Coordinates of C-alpha atoms and ligand atoms in Angstrom, one line a residue:
X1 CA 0.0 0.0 0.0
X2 CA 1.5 3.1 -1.2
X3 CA 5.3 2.6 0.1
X4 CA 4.5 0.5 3.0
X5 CA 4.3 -3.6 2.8
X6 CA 1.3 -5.0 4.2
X7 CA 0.3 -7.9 5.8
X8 CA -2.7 -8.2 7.5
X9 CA -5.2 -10.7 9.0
X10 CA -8.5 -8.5 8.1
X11 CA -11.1 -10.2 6.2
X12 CA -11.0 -10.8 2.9
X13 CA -14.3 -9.5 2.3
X14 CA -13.8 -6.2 4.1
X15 CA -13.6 -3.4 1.4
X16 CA -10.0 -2.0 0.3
X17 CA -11.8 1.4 0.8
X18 CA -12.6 0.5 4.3
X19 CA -9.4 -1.0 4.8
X20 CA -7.5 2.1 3.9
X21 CA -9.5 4.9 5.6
X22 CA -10.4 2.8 8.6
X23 CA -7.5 1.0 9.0
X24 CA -4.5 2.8 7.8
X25 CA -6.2 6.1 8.4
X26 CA -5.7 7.3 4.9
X27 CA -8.8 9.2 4.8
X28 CA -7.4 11.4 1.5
X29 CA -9.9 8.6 -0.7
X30 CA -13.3 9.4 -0.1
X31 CA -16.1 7.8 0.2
X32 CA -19.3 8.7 -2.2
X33 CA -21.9 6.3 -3.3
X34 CA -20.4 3.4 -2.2
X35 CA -21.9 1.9 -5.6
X36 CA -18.6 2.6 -7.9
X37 CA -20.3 5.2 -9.7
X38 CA -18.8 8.8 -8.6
X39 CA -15.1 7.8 -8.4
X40 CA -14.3 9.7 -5.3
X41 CA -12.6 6.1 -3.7
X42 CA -10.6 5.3 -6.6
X43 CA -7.3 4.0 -6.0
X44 CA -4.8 2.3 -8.3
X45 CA -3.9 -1.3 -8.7
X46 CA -0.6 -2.2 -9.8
X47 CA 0.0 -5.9 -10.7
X48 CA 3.7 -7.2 -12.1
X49 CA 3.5 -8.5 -15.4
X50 CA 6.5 -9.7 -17.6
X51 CA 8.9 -7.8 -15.7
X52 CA 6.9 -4.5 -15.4
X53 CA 4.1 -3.1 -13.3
X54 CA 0.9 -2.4 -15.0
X55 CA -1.8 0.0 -13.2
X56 CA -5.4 0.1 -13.3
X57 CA -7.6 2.5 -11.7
X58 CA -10.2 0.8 -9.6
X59 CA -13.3 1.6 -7.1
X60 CA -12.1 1.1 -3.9
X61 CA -15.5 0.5 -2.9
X62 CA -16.4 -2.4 -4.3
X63 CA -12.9 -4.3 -4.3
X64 CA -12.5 -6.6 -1.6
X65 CA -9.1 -7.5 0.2
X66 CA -8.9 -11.0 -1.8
X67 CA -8.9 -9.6 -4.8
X68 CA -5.8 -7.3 -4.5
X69 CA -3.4 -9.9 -2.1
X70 CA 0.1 -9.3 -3.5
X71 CA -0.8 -6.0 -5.5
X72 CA 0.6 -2.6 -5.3
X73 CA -2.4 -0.2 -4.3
X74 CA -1.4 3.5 -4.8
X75 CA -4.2 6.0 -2.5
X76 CA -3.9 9.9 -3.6
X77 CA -1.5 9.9 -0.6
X78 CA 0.9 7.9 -2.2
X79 CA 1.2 10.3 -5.8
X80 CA 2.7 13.3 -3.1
X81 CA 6.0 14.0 -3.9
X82 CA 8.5 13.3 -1.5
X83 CA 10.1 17.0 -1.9
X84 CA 6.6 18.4 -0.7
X85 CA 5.7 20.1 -3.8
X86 CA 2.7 19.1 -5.6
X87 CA 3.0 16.5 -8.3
X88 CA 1.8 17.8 -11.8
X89 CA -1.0 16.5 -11.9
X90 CA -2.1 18.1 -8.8
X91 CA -0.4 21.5 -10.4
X92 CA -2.2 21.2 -13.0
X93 CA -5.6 20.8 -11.8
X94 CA -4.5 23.7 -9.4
X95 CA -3.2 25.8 -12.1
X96 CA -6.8 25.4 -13.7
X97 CA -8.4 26.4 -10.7
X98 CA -10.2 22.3 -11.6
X99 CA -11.3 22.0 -7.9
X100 CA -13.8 24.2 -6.3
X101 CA -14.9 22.2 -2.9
X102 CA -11.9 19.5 -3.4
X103 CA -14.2 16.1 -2.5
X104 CA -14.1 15.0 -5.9
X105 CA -10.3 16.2 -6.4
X106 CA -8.1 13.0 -4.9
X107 CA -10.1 10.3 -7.0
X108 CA -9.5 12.8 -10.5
X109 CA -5.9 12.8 -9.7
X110 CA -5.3 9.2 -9.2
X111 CA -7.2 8.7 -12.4
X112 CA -4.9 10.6 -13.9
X113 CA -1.4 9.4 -11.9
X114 CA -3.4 6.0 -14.0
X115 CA -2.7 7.9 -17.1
X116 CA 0.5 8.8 -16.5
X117 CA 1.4 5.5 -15.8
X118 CA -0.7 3.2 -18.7
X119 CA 0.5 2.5 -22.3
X120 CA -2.4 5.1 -24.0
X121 CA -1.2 7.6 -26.4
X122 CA -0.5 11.2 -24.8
X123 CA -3.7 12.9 -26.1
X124 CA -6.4 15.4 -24.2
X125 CA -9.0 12.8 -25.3
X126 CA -7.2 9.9 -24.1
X127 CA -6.4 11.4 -20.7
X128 CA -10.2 13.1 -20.1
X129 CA -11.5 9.2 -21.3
X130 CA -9.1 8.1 -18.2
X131 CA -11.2 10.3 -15.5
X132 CA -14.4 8.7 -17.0
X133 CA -15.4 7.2 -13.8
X134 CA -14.9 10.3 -12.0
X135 CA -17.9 12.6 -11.0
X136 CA -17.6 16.1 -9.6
X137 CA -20.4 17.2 -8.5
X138 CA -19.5 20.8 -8.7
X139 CA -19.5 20.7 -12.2
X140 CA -16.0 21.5 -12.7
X141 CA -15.6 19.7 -15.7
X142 CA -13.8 22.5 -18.3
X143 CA -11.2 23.2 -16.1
X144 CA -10.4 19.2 -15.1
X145 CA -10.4 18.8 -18.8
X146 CA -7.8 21.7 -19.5
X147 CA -6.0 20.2 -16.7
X148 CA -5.6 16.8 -18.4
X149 CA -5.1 18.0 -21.6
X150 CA -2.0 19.8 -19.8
X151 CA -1.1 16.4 -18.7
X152 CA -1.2 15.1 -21.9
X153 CA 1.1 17.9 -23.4
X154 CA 3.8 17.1 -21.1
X155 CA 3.7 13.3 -21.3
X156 CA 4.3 13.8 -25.4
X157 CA 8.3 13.6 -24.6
X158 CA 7.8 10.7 -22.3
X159 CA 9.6 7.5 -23.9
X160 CA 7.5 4.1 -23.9
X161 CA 9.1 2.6 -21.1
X162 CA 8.5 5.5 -18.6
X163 CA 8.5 5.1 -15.2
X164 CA 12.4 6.6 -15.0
X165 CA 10.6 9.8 -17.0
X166 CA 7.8 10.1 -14.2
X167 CA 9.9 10.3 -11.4
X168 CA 12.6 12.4 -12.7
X169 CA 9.7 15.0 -14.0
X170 CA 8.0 15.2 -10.4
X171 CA 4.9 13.2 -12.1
X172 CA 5.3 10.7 -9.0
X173 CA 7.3 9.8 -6.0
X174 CA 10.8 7.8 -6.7
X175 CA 9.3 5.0 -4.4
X176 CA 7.4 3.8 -7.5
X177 CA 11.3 2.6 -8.7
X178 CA 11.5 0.0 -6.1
X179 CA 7.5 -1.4 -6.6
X180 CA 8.7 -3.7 -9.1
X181 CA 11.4 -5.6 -7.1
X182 CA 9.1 -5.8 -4.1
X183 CA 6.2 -7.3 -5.8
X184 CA 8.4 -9.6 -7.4
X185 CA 9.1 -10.9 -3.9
X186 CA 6.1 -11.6 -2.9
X187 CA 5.3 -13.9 -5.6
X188 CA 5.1 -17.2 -4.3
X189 CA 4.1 -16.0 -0.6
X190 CA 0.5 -16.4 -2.2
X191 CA -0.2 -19.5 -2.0
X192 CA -2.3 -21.8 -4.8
X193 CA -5.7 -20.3 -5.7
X194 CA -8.3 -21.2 -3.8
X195 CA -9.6 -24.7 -4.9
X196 CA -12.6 -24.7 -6.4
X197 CA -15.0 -25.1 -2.7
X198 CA -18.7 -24.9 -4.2
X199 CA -19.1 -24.0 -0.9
X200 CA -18.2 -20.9 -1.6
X201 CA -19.2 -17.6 -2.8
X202 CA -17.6 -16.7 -6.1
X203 CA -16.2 -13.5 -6.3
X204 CA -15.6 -12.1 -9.3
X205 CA -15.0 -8.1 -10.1
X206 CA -17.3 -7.9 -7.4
X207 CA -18.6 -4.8 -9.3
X208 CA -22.2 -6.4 -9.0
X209 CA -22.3 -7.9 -5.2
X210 CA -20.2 -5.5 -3.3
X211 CA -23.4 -3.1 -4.9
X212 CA -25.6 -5.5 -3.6
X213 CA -24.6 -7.0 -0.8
X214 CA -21.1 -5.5 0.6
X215 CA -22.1 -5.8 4.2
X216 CA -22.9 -9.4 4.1
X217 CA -19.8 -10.1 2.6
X218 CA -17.3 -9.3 4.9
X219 CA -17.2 -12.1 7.1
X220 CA -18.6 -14.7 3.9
X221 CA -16.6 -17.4 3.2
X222 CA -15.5 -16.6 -0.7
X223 CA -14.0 -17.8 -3.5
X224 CA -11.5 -14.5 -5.5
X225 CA -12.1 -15.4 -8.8
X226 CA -10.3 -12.4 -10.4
X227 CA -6.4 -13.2 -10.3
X228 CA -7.3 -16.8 -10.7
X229 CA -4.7 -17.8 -13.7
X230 CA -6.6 -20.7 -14.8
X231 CA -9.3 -18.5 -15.3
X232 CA -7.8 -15.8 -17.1
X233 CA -6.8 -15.6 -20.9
X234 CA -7.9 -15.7 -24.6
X235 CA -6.7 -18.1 -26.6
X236 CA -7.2 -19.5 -30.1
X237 CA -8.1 -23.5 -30.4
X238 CA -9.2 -24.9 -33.6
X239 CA -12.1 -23.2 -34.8
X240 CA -13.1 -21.3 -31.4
X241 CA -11.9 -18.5 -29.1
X242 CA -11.7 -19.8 -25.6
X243 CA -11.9 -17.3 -22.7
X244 CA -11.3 -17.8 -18.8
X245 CA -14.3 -16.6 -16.9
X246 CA -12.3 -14.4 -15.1
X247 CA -11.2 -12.1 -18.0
X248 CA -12.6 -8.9 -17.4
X249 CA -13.4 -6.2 -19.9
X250 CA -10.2 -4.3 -20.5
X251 CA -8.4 -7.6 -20.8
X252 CA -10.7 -8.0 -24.2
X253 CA -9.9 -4.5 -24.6
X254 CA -6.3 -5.2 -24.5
X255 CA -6.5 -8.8 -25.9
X256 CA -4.7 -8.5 -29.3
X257 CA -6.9 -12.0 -30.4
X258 CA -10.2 -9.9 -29.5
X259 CA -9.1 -6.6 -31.3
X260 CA -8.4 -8.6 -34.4
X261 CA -12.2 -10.6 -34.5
X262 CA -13.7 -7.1 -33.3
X263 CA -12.3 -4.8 -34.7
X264 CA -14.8 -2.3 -33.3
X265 CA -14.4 -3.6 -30.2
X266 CA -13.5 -0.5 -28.4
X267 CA -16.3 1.3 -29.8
X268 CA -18.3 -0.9 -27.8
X269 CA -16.5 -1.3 -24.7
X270 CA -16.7 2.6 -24.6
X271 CA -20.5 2.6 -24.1
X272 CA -20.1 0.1 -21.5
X273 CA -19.9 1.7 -17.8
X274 CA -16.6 3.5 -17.3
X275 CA -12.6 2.9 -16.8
X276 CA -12.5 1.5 -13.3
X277 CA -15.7 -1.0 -13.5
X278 CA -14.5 -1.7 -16.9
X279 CA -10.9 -3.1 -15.4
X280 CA -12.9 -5.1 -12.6
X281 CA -15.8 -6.2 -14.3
X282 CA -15.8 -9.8 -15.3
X283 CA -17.4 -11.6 -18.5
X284 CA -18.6 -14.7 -16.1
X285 CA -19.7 -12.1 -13.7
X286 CA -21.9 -10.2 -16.4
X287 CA -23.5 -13.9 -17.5
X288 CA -24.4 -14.6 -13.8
X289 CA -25.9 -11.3 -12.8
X290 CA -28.3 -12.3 -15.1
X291 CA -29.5 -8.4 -15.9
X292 CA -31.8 -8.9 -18.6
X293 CA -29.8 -5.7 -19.9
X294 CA -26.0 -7.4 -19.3
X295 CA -24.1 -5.9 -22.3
X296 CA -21.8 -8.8 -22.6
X297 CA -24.4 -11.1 -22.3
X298 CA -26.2 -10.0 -25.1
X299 CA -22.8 -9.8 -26.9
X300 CA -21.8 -13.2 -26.5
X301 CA -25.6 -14.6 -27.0
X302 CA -25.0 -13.6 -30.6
X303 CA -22.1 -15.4 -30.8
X304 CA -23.4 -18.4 -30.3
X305 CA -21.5 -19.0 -27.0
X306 CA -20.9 -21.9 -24.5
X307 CA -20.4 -21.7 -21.0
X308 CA -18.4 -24.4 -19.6
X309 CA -19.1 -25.0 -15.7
X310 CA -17.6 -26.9 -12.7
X311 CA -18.5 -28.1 -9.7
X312 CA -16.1 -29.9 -7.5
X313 CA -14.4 -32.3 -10.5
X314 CA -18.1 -32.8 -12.4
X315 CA -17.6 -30.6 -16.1
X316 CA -20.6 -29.7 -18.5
X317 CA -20.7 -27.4 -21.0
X318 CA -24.0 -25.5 -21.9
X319 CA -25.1 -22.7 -24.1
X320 CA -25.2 -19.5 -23.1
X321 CA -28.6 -18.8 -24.4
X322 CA -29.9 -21.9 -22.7
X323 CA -28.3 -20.5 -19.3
X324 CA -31.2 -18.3 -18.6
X325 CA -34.4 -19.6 -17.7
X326 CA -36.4 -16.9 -15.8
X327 CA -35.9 -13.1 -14.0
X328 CA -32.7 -13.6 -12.8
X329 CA -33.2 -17.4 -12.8
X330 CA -30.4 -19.7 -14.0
X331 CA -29.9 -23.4 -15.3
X332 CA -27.0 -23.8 -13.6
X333 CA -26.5 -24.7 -10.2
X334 CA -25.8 -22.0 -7.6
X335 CA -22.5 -23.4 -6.3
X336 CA -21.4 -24.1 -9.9
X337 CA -18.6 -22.2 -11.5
X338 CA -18.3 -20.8 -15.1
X339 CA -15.0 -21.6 -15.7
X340 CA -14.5 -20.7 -19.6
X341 CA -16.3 -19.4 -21.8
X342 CA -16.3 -20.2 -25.8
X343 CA -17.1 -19.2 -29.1
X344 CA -17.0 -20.1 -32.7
X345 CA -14.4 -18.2 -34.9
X346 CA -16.5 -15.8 -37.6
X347 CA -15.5 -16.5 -40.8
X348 CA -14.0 -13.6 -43.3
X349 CA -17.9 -13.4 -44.8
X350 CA -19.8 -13.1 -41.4
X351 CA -20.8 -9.2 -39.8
X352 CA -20.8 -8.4 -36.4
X353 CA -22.5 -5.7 -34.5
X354 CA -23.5 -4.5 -31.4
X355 CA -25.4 -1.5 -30.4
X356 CA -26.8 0.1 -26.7
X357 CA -29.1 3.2 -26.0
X358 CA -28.9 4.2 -22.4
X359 CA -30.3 7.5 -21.1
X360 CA -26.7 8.9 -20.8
X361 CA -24.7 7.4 -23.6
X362 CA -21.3 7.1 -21.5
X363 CA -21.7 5.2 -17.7
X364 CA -25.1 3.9 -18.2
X365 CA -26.5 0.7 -18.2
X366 CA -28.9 0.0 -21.1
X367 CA -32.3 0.8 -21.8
X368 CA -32.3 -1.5 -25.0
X369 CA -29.1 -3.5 -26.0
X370 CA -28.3 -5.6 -29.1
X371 CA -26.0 -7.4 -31.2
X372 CA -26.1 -9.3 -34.2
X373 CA -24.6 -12.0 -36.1
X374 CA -24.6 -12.8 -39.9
X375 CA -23.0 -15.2 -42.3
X376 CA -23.5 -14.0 -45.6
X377 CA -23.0 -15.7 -49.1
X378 CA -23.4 -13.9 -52.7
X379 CA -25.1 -11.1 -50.8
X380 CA -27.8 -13.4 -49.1
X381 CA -27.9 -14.3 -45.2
X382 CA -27.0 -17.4 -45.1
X383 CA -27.6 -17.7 -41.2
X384 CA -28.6 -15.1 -38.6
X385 CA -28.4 -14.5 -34.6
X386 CA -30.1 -11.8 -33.2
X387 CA -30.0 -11.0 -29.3
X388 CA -31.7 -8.0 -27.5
X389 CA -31.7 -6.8 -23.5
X390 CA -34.3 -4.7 -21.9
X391 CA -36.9 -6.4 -23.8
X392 CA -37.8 -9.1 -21.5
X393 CA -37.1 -10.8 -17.6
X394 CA -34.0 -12.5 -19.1
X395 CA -31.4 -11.5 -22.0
X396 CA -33.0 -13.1 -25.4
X397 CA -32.0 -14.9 -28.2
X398 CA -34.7 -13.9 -30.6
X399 CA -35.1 -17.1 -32.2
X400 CA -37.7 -16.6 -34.9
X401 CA -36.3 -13.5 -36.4
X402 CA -33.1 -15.0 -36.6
X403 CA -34.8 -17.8 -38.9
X404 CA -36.7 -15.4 -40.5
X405 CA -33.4 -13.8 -41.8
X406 CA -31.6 -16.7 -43.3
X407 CA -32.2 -17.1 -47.0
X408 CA -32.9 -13.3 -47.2
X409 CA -30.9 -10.8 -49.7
X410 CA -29.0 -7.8 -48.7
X411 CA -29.6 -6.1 -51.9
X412 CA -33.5 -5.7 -51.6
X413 CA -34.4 -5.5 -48.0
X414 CA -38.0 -5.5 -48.8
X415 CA -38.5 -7.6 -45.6
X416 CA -37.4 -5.0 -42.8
X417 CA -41.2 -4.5 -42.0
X418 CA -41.7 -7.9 -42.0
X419 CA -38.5 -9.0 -39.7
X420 CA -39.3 -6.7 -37.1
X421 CA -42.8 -7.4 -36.8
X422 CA -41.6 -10.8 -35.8
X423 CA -38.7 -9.0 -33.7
X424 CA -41.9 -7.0 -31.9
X425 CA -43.9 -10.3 -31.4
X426 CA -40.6 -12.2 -29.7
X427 CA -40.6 -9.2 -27.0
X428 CA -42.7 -7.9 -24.2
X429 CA -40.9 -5.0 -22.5
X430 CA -42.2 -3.8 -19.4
X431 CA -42.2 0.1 -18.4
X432 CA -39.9 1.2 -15.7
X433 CA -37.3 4.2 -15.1
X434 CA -35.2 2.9 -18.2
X435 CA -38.6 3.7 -20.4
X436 CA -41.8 2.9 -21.5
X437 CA -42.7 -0.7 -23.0
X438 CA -43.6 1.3 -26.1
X439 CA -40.5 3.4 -26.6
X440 CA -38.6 -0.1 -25.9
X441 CA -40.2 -1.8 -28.7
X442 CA -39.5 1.1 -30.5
X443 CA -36.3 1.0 -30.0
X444 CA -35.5 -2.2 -31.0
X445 CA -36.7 -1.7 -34.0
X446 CA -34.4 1.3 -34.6
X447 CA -31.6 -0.1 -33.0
X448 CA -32.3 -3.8 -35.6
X449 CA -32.1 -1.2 -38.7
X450 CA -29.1 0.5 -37.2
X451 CA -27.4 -3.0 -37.5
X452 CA -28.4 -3.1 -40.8
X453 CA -27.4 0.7 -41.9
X454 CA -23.9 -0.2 -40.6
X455 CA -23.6 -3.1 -42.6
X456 CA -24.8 -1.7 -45.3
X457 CA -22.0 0.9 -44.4
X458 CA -19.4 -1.6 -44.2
X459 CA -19.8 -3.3 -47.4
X460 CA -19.5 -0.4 -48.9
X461 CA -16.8 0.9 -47.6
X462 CA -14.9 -2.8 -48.9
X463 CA -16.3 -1.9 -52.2
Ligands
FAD1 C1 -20.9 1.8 -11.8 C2 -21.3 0.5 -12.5 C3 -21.6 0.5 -13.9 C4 -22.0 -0.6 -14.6 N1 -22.3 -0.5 -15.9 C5 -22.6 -1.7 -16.6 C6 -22.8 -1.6 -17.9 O1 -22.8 -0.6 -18.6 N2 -23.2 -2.8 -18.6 C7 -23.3 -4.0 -17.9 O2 -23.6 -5.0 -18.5 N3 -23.1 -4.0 -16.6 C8 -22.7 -2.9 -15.9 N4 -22.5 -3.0 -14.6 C9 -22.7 -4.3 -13.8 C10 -21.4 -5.1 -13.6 O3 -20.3 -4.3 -13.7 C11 -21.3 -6.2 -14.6 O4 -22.4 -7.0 -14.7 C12 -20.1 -7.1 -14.4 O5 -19.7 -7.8 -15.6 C13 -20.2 -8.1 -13.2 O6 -19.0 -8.8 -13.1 P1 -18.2 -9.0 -11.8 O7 -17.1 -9.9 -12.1 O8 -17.9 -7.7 -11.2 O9 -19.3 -9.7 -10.9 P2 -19.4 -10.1 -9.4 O10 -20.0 -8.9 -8.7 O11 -18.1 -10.5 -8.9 O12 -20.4 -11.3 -9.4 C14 -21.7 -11.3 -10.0 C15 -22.4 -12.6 -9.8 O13 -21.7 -13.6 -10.6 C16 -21.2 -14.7 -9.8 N5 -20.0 -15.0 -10.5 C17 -18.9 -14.2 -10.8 N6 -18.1 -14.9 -11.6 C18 -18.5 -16.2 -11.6 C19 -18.0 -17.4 -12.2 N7 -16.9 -17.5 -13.0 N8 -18.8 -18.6 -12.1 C20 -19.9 -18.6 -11.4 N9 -20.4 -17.5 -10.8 C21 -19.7 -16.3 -10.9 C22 -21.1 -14.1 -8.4 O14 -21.1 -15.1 -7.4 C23 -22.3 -13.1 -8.4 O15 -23.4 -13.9 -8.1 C24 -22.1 -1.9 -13.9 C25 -21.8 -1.9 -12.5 C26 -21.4 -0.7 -11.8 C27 -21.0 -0.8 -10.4
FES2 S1 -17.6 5.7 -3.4 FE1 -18.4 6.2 -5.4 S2 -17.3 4.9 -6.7 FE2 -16.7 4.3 -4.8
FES3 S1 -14.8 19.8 -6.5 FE1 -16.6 19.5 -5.4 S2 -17.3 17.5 -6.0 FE2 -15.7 18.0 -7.4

């Protein structure tokens, strides 16, 4: 933590927020909604790999101990220079006058010490998209932005490998020099995963329970799923991508396998909550919370996707749009684990898309999501999968207009009108704060033609 090595015998469950204001009396990381939406606890999470520490900004709220043992957590108190002066991120935002009653301040400028520290280009964008999981709620949002964009300007000379650069240009503190060496040591001192107990409560990102539930958990006996190595990776095998449930969404993000199948992938991830949740939030995770408006459910129920679960040495594969049975109701047992997660390749001639409308269109959670899957031959749709969230008690597969699309041509689309009448009669949205059931099925229906505009789009761009 920060500079100092920690070992402690506090529960596993207890939050690393809690932990850190309560326990080590570093009260600099604030508490605000507790629900990993405003960013005021974020701290940083450095893990060693190949050689080099990588950090990722996190909500401290909703991260339990378990899921950072052997990490290096950096709090806003360990960015301060050790000369005293402030760090330039902290100059910056100060120079821009970014901070009017300061709550919101500490979780911006670990966001940005995030920055400073990740592989993104040096760009304004890149550096505001860094901070998009901070809130300030006295709406100080030009001047943060000049601030970063400041930031952003001055990391342009960095060189790739830059940690030397930081330190040497008062970004951070010089203990960050030794983090590397230290963690290093500890590997080892962990200990084997724990087996899988289905005794246990499975823990993934824990960006849906610690909402739910954090009290309880504490004192829970729980299984941390999230550094779990035989759950982690993408790889190729034959003709499918294999995942470990435990990947989360910036490791697709990141995953050069993933990029090259999706190439749009980060257009999608974008709309998909924000920079912190997105580097805890797991794909098994987003299949078991069940939303009926899970992004990456619907993404991977286009796909044609297989869950393959475990309990105690007993294996079975199912598919992922046979998973769901009911509101929030699974055909899985509760003590089973996803362990991977699969999907067939697309071929050169298949299209991909997926698209979400949320009332905000950055850190929302959908009112309507989709995604769609085509094979296409001489310009006629050979076979179809169409999935849509928001629409129903569970995420669907809409069965029926996928048949109805195979055989059809792309050159006269004729049968729009017809395809989503059968899209309307697979659904039955209900009203709530996300919308009305009418401006849902609405919505579908624009969001099934948006599919269709952007292949359209595509081809001709090939053309
Ligand atoms: C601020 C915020 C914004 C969000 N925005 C979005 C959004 O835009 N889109 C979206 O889809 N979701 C969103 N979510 C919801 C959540 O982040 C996702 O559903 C996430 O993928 C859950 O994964 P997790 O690993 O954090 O789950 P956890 O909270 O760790 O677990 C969720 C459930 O899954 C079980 N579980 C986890 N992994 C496994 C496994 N491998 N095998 C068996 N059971 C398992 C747990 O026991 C638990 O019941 C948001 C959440 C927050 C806090
Ligand atoms: S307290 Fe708001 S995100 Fe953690
Ligand atoms: S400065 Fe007051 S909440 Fe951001």
């Amino acid at each position: 933590l920060n500079e100092k090595e920690i070992a402690c015998t506090r529960p596993p469950g207890m939050t690393l927020l809690d932990f850190i204001r309560y326990e080590q009396n570093l009260k600099g990381t604030k508490i605000g909604c507790r629900e990993g939406d405003c960013g005021a606890c974020t701290v940083l999470v450095g893990s060693l790999q190949q050689g080099r520490m990588q950090y990722k900004s996190m909500t401290s709220c909703l991260l339990p101990l378990g899921n950072v043992q052997g990490n290096h957590i950096v709090t806003i108190e360990g960015v301060n220079l050790e000369q005293g002066q402030l760090n330039q991120c902290q100059q910056a935002m100060s120079d821009e006058g970014a901070t009017q009653c300061g709550f919101c301040t500490p979780g911006f400028i670990v966001s940005l010490a995030g920055f400073c520290l990740g592989d993104k280009l040096p760009t304004k964008e890149n550096a505001i998209a860094a901070m998009d999981g901070n809130i300030c709620r006295c709406t100080g949002y030009k001047s943060i932005e000049r601030a970063a964009g400041h930031i952003a300007t001055k990391l342009e000379q960095a060189p790739a490998d830059k940690l030397e650069f930081l330190v040497a240009n008062n970004f951070l503190p010089s203990h960050f020099k030794s983090v590397a060496k230290k963690i290093a040591a500890f590997q080892g001192l962990n200990g084997e995963p724990e087996k899988n107990n289905p005794a246990l409560k499975k823990i993934g990102g824990g960006t849906d329970l610690y909402v739910q539930q954090a009290d309880a958990l504490i004192n829970a006996d729980l299984q941390f799923l999230s550094n779990d190595e035989q759950l982690k990776g993408i790889v190729l095998e034959k003709n499918l991508c294999v995942m470990g449930s435990a990947v989360t969404v910036s490791d697709l993000k990141q995953s050069t396998i993933f990029r090259k199948i999706f190439p749009k992938f980060d257009q999608y991830a974008k709309l998909v909550s924000s920079t912190p949740i997105r580097n805890m939030a797991t794909i098994g995770g987003n299949f078991v919370n069940a939303s009926p408006i899970g992004d990456f459910t619907i993404f991977f129920l286009a796909l044609g996707a297989t869950v393959h679960l475990r309990k105690g040495n007993e294996k079975r594969s199912l598919y992922l749009r046979d998973l769901y049975t009911g509101y929030k109701q699974l055909a899985k047992e509760k003590d089973e684990l996803i362990e991977k997660i699969s999907f067939p390749l697309p071929s050169k001639n298949d299209f991909f898309n997926f698209e979400k409308i949320s009332k905000r269109t950055h850190l929302d959670i959908a009112s309507v999501n989709t995604a769609i899957s085509i094979s296409i031959e001489n310009n006629n749709i050979t076979k179809a999968t169409l999935s849509a969230g928001g629409v129903g008690p569970v995420p669907l597969l809409l069965s029926r207009t996928s048949i109805f699309l195979e055989g059809k041509s792309l050159g006269i689309n004729d049968w729009m009108e017809d395809l989503l009448k059968i899209a309307r009669s697979e659904i039955a949205p209900i009203s709530d704060a996300r919308g009305s059931s009418d401006y849902k099925y609405f919505l579908l229906c624009q969001l099934i033609r948006a599919h269709f505009e952007v292949l359209k789009n595509e081809r001709a761009a090939l053309t």
